[in-house]
Short mmCIF file of C-alpha atoms in Angstrom, two decimals:
data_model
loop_
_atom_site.label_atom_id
_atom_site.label_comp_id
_atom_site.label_asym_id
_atom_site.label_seq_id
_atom_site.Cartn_x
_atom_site.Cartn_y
_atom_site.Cartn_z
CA UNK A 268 -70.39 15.78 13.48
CA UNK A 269 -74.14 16.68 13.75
CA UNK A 270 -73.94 16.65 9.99
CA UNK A 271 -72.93 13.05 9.58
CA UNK A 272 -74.84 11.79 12.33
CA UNK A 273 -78.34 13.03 10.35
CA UNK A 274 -76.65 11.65 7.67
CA UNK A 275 -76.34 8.11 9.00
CA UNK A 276 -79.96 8.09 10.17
CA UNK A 277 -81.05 8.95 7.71
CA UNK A 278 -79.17 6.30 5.37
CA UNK A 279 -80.35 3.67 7.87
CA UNK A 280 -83.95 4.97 7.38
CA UNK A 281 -83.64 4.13 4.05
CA UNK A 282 -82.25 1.26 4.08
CA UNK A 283 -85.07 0.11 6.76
CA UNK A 284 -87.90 0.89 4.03
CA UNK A 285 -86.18 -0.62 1.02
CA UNK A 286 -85.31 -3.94 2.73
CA UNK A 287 -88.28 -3.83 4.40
CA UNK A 288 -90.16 -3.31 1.27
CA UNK A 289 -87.87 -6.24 -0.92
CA UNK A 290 -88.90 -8.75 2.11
CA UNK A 291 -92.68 -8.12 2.01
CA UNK A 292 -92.39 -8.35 -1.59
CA UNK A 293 -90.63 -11.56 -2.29
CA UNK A 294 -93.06 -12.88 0.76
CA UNK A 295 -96.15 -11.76 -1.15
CA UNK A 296 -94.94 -13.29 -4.26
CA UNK A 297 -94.18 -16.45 -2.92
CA UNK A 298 -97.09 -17.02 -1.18
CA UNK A 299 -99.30 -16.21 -4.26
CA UNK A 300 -96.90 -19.03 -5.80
CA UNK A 301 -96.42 -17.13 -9.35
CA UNK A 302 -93.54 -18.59 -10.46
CA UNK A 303 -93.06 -15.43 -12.97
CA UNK A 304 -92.63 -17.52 -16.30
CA UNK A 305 -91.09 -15.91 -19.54
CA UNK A 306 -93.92 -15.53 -20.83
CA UNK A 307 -96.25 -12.16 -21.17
CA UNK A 308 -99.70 -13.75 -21.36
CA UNK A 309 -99.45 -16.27 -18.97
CA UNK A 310 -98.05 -13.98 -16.02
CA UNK A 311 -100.60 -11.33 -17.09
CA UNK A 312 -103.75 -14.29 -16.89
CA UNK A 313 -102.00 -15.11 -13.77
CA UNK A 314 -102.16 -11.96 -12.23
CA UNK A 315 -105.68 -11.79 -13.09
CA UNK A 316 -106.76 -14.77 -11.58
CA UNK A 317 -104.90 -14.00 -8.42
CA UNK A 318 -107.05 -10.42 -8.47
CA UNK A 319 -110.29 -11.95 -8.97
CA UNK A 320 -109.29 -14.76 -6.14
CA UNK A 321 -108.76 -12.22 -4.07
CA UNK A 322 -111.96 -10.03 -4.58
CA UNK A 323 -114.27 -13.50 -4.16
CA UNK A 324 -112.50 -14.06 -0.93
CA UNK A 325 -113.17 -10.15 -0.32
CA UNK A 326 -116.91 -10.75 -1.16
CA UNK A 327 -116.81 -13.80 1.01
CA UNK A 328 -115.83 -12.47 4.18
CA UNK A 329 -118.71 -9.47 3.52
CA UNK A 330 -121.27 -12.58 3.39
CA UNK A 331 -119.78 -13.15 6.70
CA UNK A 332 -120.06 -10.04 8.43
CA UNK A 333 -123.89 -9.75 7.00
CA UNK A 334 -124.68 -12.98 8.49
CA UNK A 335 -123.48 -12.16 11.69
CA UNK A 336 -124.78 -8.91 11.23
CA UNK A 337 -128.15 -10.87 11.04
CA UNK A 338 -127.65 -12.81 13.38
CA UNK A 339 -127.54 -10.16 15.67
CA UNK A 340 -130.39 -8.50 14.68
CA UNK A 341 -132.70 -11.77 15.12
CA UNK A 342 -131.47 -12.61 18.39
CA UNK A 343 -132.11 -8.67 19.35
CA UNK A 344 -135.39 -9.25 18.03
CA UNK A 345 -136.13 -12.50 19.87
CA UNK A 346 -134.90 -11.15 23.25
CA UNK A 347 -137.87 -10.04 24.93
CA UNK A 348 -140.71 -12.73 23.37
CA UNK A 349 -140.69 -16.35 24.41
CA UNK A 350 -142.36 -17.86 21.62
CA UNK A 351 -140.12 -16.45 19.01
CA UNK A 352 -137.30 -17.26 21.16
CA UNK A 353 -138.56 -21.14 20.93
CA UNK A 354 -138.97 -20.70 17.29
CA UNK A 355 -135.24 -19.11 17.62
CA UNK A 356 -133.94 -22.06 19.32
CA UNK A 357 -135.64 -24.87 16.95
CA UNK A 358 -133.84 -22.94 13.67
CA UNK A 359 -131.12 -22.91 15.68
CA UNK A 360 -131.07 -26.80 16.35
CA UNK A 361 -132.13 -27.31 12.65
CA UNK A 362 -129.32 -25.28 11.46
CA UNK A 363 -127.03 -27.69 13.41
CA UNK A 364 -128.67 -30.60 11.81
CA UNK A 365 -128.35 -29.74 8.15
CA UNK A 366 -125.20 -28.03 8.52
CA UNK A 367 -125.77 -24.65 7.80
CA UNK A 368 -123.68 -23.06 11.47
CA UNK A 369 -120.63 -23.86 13.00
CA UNK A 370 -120.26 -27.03 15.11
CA UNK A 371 -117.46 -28.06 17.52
CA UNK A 372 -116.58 -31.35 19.68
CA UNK A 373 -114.43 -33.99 20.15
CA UNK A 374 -114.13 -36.37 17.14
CA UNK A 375 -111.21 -37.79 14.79
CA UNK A 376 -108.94 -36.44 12.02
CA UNK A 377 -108.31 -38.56 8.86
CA UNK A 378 -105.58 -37.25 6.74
CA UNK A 379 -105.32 -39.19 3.72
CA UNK A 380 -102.39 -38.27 1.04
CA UNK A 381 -101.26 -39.71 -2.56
CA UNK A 382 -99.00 -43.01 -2.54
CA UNK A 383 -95.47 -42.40 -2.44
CA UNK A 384 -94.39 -44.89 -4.23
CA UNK A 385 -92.50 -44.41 -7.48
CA UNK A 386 -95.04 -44.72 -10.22
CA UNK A 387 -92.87 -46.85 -12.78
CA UNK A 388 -93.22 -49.70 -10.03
CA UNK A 389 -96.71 -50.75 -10.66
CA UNK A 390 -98.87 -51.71 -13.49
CA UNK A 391 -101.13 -49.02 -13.07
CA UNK A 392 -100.30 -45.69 -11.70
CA UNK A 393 -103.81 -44.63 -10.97
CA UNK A 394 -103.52 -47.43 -8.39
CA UNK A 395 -101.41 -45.01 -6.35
CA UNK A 396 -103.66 -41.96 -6.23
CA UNK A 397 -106.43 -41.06 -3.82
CA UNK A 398 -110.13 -41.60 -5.75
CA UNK A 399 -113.55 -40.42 -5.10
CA UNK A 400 -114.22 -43.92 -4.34
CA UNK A 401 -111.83 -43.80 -1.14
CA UNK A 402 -113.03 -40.68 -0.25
CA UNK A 403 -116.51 -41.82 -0.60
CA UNK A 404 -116.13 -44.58 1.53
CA UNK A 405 -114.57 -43.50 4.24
CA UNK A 406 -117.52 -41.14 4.67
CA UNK A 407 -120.03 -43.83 4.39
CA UNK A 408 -118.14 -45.24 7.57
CA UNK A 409 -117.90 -42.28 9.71
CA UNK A 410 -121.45 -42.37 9.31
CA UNK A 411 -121.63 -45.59 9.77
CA UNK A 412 -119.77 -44.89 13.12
CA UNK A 413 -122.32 -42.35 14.25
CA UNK A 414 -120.35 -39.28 13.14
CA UNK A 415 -122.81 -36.06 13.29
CA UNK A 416 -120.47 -33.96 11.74
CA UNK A 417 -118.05 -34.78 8.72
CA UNK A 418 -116.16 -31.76 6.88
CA UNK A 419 -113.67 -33.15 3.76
CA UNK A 420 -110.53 -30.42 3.67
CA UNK A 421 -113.20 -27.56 4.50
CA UNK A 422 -115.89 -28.67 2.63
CA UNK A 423 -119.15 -29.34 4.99
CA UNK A 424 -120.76 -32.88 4.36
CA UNK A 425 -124.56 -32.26 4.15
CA UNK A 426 -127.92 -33.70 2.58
CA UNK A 427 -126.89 -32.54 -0.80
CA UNK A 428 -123.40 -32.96 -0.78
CA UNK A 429 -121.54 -35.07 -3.91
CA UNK A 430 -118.59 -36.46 -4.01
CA UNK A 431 -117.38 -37.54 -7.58
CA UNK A 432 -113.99 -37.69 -9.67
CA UNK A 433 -113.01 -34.72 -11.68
CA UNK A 434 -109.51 -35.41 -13.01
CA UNK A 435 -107.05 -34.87 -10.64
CA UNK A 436 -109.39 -33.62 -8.10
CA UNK A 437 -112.59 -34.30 -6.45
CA UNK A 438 -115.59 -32.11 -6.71
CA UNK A 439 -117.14 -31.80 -2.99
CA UNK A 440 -120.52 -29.24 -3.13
CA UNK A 441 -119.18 -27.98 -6.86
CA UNK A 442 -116.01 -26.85 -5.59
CA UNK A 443 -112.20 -28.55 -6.61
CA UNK A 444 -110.53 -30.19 -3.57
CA UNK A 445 -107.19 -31.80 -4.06
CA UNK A 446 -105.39 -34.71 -2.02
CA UNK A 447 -104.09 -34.47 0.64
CA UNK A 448 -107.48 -34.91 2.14
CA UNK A 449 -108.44 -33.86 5.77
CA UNK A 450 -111.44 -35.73 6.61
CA UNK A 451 -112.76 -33.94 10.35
CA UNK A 452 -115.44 -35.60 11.92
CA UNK A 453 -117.50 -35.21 15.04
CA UNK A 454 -119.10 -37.76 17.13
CA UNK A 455 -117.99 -40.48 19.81
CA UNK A 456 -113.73 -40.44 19.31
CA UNK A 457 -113.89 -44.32 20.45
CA UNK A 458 -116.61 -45.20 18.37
CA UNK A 459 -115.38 -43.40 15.36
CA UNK A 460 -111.43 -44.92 15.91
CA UNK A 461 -112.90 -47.89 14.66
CA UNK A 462 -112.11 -47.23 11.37
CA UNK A 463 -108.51 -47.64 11.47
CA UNK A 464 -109.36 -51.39 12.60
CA UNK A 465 -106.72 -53.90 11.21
CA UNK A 466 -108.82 -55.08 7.54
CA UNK A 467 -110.61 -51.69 7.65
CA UNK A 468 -110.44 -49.43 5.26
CA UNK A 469 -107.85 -47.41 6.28
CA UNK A 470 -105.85 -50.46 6.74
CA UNK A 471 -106.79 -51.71 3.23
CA UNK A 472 -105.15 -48.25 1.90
CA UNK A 473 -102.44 -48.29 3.40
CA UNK A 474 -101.03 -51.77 3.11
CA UNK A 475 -102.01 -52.16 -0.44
CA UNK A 476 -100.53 -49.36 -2.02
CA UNK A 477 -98.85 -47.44 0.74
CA UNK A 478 -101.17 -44.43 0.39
CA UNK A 479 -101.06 -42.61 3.40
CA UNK A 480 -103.95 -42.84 6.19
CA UNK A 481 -103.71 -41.53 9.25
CA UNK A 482 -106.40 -41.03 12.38
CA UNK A 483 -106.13 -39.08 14.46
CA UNK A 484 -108.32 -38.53 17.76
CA UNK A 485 -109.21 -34.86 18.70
CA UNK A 486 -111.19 -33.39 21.56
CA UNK A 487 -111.62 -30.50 19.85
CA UNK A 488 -112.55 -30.18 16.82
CA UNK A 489 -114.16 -27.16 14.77
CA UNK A 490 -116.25 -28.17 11.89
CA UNK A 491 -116.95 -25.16 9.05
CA UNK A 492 -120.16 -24.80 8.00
CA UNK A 493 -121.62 -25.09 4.46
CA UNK A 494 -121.16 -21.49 2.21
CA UNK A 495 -123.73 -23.09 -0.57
CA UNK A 496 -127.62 -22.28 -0.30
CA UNK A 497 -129.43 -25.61 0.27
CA UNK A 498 -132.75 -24.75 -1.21
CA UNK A 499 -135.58 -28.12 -2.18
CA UNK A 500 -137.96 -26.70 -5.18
CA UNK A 501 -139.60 -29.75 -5.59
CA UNK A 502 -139.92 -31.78 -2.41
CA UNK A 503 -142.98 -30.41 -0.70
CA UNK A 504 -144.31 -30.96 3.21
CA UNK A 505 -147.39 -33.34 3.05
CA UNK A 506 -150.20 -31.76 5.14
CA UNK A 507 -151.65 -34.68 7.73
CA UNK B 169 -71.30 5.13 11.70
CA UNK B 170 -72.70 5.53 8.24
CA UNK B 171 -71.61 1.54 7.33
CA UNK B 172 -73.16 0.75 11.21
CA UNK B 173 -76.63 2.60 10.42
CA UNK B 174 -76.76 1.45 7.03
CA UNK B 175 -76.29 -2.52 8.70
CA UNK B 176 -78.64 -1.62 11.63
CA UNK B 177 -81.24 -0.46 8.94
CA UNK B 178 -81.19 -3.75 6.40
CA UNK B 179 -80.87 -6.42 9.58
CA UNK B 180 -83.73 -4.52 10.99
CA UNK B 181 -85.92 -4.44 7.43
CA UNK B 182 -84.93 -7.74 6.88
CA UNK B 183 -86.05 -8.73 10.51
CA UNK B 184 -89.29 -6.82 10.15
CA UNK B 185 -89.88 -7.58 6.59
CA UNK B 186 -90.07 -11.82 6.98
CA UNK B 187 -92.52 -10.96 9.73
CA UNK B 188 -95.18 -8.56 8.60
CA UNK B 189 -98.03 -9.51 7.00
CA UNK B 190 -98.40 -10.26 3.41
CA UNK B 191 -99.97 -7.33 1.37
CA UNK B 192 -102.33 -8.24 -1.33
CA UNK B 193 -101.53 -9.08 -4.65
CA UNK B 194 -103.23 -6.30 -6.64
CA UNK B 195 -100.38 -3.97 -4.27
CA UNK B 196 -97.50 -6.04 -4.78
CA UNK B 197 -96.58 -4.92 -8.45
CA UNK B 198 -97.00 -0.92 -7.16
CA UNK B 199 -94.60 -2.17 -4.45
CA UNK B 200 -92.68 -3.89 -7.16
CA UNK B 201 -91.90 -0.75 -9.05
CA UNK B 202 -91.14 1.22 -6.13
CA UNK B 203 -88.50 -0.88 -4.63
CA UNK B 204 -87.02 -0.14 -8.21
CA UNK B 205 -87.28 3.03 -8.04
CA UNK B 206 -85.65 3.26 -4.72
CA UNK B 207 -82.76 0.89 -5.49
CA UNK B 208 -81.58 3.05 -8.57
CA UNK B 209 -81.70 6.41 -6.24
CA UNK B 210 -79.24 4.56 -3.66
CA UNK B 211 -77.06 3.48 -6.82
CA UNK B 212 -77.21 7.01 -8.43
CA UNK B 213 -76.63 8.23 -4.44
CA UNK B 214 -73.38 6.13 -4.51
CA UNK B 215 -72.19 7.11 -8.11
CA UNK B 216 -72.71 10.41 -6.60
CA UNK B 217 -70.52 10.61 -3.82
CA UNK B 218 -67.66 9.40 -5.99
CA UNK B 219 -68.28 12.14 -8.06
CA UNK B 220 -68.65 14.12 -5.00
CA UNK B 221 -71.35 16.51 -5.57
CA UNK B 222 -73.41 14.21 -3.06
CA UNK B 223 -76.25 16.24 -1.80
CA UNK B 224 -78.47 14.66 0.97
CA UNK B 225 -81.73 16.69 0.05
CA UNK B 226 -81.58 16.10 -3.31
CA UNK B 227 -80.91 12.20 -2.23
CA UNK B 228 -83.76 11.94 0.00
CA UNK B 229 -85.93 13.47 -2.16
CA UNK B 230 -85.03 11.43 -5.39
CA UNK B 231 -85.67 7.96 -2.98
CA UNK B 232 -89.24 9.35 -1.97
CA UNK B 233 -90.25 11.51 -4.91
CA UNK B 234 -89.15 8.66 -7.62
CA UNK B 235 -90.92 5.57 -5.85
CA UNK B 236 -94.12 7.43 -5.47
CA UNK B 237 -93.89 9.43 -8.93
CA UNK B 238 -92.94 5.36 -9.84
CA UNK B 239 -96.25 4.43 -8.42
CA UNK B 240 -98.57 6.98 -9.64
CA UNK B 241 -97.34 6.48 -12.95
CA UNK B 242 -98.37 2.96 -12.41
CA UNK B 243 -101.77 3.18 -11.12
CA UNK B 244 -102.03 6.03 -14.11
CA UNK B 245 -101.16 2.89 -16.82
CA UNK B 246 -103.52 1.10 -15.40
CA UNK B 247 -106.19 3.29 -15.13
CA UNK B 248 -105.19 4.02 -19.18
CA UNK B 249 -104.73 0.44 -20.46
CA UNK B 250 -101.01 1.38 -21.12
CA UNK B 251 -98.13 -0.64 -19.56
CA UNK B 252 -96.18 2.52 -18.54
CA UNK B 253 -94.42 0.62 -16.02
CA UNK B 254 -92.53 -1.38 -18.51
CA UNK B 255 -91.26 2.24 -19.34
CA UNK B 256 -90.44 2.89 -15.62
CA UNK B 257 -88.63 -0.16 -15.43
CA UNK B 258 -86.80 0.44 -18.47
CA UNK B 259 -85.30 3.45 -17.44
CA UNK B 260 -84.71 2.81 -13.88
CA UNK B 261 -82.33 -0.15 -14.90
CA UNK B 262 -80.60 1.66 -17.50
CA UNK B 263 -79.80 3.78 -15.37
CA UNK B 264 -78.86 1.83 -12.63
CA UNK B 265 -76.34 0.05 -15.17
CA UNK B 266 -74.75 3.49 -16.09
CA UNK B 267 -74.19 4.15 -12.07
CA UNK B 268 -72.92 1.04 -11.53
CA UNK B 269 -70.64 1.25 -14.48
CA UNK B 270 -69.50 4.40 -12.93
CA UNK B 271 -68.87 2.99 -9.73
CA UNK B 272 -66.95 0.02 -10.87
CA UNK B 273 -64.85 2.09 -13.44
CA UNK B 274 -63.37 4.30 -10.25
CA UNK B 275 -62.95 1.55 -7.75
CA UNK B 276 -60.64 -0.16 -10.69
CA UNK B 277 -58.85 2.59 -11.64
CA UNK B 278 -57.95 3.09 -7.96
CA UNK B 279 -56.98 0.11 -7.53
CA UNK B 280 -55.00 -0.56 -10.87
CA UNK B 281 -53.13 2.85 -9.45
CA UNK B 282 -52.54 1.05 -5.67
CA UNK B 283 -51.18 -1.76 -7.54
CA UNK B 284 -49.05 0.58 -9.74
CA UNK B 285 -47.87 2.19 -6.78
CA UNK B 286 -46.80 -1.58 -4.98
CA UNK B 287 -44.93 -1.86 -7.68
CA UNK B 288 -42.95 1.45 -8.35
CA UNK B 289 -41.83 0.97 -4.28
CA UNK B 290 -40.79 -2.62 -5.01
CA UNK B 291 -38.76 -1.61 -7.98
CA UNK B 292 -37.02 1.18 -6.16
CA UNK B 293 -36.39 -0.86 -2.71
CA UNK B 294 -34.84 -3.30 -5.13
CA UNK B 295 -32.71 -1.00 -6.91
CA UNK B 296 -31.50 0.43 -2.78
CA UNK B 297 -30.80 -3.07 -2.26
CA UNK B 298 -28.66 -3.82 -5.09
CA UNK B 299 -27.01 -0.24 -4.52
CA UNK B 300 -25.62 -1.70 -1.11
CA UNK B 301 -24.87 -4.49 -2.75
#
């Protein structure tokens, strides 16, 4: 009796760990999206890419931890002296400015997605796709709006950001974003809710073609901040 | 009890499994091989107690010791540029197939026999029947 009663437990152990194991593996695979294909090269260039993802997003998140490791140490630093605390304070409010920290408030969310309409209906398919142009201009009237914070699917709008075609994507600071496009932007909700005005853009968008643009207002609103290194070689401060 | 553990043991995996966190890629194909590994110890675990000479040591140790000899053997590959996992694979199937054919050959012949046996007591109820007749 004491026999078969190890023996079940020990069954059901196993069985634990293998299912256990067959679930975390088909959710791993699926979520790296590898759809395994018959052929050998391809899955094993795959693979690599996946790996070498997932190291840069290793390497990433140590960036992080250094900066907040600096972070630390400056505002340890600044603690007991009230000039450099000042000086702390202006970097600090320049930071926010050019978009190099964090910035939260209440603000709007534009989602903006590809057409859904069947591409054999119209003349010209392009029509039905999202473009750098849109993009582009839908930006221009945030600010426009008095947004003080825009952020395009992740990507932090600042001084130096470009926003131009690249095939099917747009390149936003050098990197590849695809549609559908979450435009997050901080300022006055009201104020900024103009854009989806009847004959605004927005509008335009979506009754034209039926590409989809939404707005959405938010109170709260967490804006990333920009990974890239802004750094001006050539424009110098004139002495007065 | 055995079928009840065995039931409490998947639903709970399964359960567990479609909630835990993903593990990272560069794991998943160790992971991979060792599910393998551990599916064709079950199978050969099965095949064995039709043969009955089912021994639960040398079962538990077969499930552990041949997903993490599975493993080793793939992190060894790697570390050697050679795809010894293909091998691993290879003969983990094969001889998964073999238990399996084992398995299926003895649950048909005992059921071609139950069959056989329907049969031989229709046949001889028949033959009392038309006796009293």
């Amino acid at each position: 009796m004491t026999n078969k009663k190890i023996i079940s437990i020990v069954l059901g152990l196993m069985c634990f760990a293998l299912t256990l194991g067959i679930c975390i593996q088909i959710k791993t695979v699926k979520e790296s999206n590898s759809t395994v294909s018959q052929n050998y090269e391809e899955n094993n260039l795959r693979a690599e890419v996946l790996k070498y993802k997932e190291r840069y997003d290793n390497k990433i998140k140590e960036i992080e931890n250094i900066d907040k490791e600096l972070e630390a140490q400056i505002s340890q630093a600044t603690e007991k002296n009230s000039d450099l605390e000042d000086a702390q304070n202006q970097i600090q409010q320049g930071n926010k400015i050019i978009g190099t920290t964090e910035v939260k408030g209440p603000g709007v969310i534009i989602t903006l997605s590809d057409s859904k309409l069947d591409p054999k209906t119209v003349l010209n398919p392009s029509d039905l796709l999202l473009h750098d142009i849109d993009v582009l201009s839908v930006i221009n009237e945030l600010k426009n709006t008095g947004a003080e914070a825009i952020s395009i699917n992740d990507q932090r709008v600042v001084t130096t950001t470009s926003i131009k075609c690249g095939g099917a994507i747009i390149n936003i600071n050098g990197e590849r974003v695809g549609a559908p496009f979450t435009i997050k932007a901080i300022g006055l909700p009201e104020n900024l809710a103009n854009l989806d005005r009847p004959q605004g853009y927005l509008d335009m968008l979506r009754e034209k073609y039926q590409i989809g643009a939404e707005l959405k207002k938010s109170n709260d609103i967490t804006i990333p901040k920009y990974s890239g290194v802004i750094n001006f070689k050539y424009a110098k401060t004139v002495d007065k | 009890m055995v079928l009840i553990a065995i039931l409490i043991g998947c639903i709970l995996g399964a359960i567990i499994g479609t909630n835990a966190p993903i593990i990272s890629y560069t794991y998943s194909s160790y992971l991979a091989i060792a599910i393998i590994a551990a599916l064709d110890s079950v199978f050969g675990g099965i095949s064995s107690v039709i043969k009955k000479n089912f021994d639960l040591k040398i079962f538990i140790s077969g499930f552990f010791g041949n997903a993490i000899l599975a493993i080793l053997l793939t992190i060894l590959g790697q570390k050697l540029n050679v795809d010894i996992y293909l091998a691993a694979i290879v003969v983990f199937v094969w001889r998964m197939f073999t238990n399996l054919g084992i398995i299926r050959r003895y649950y048909v012949e005992k059921w071609t026999d139950k069959l056989k046996a329907i049969k031989k007591n229709r046949n001889k109820t028949n033959e009392n029947n038309e006796n009293v007749s």
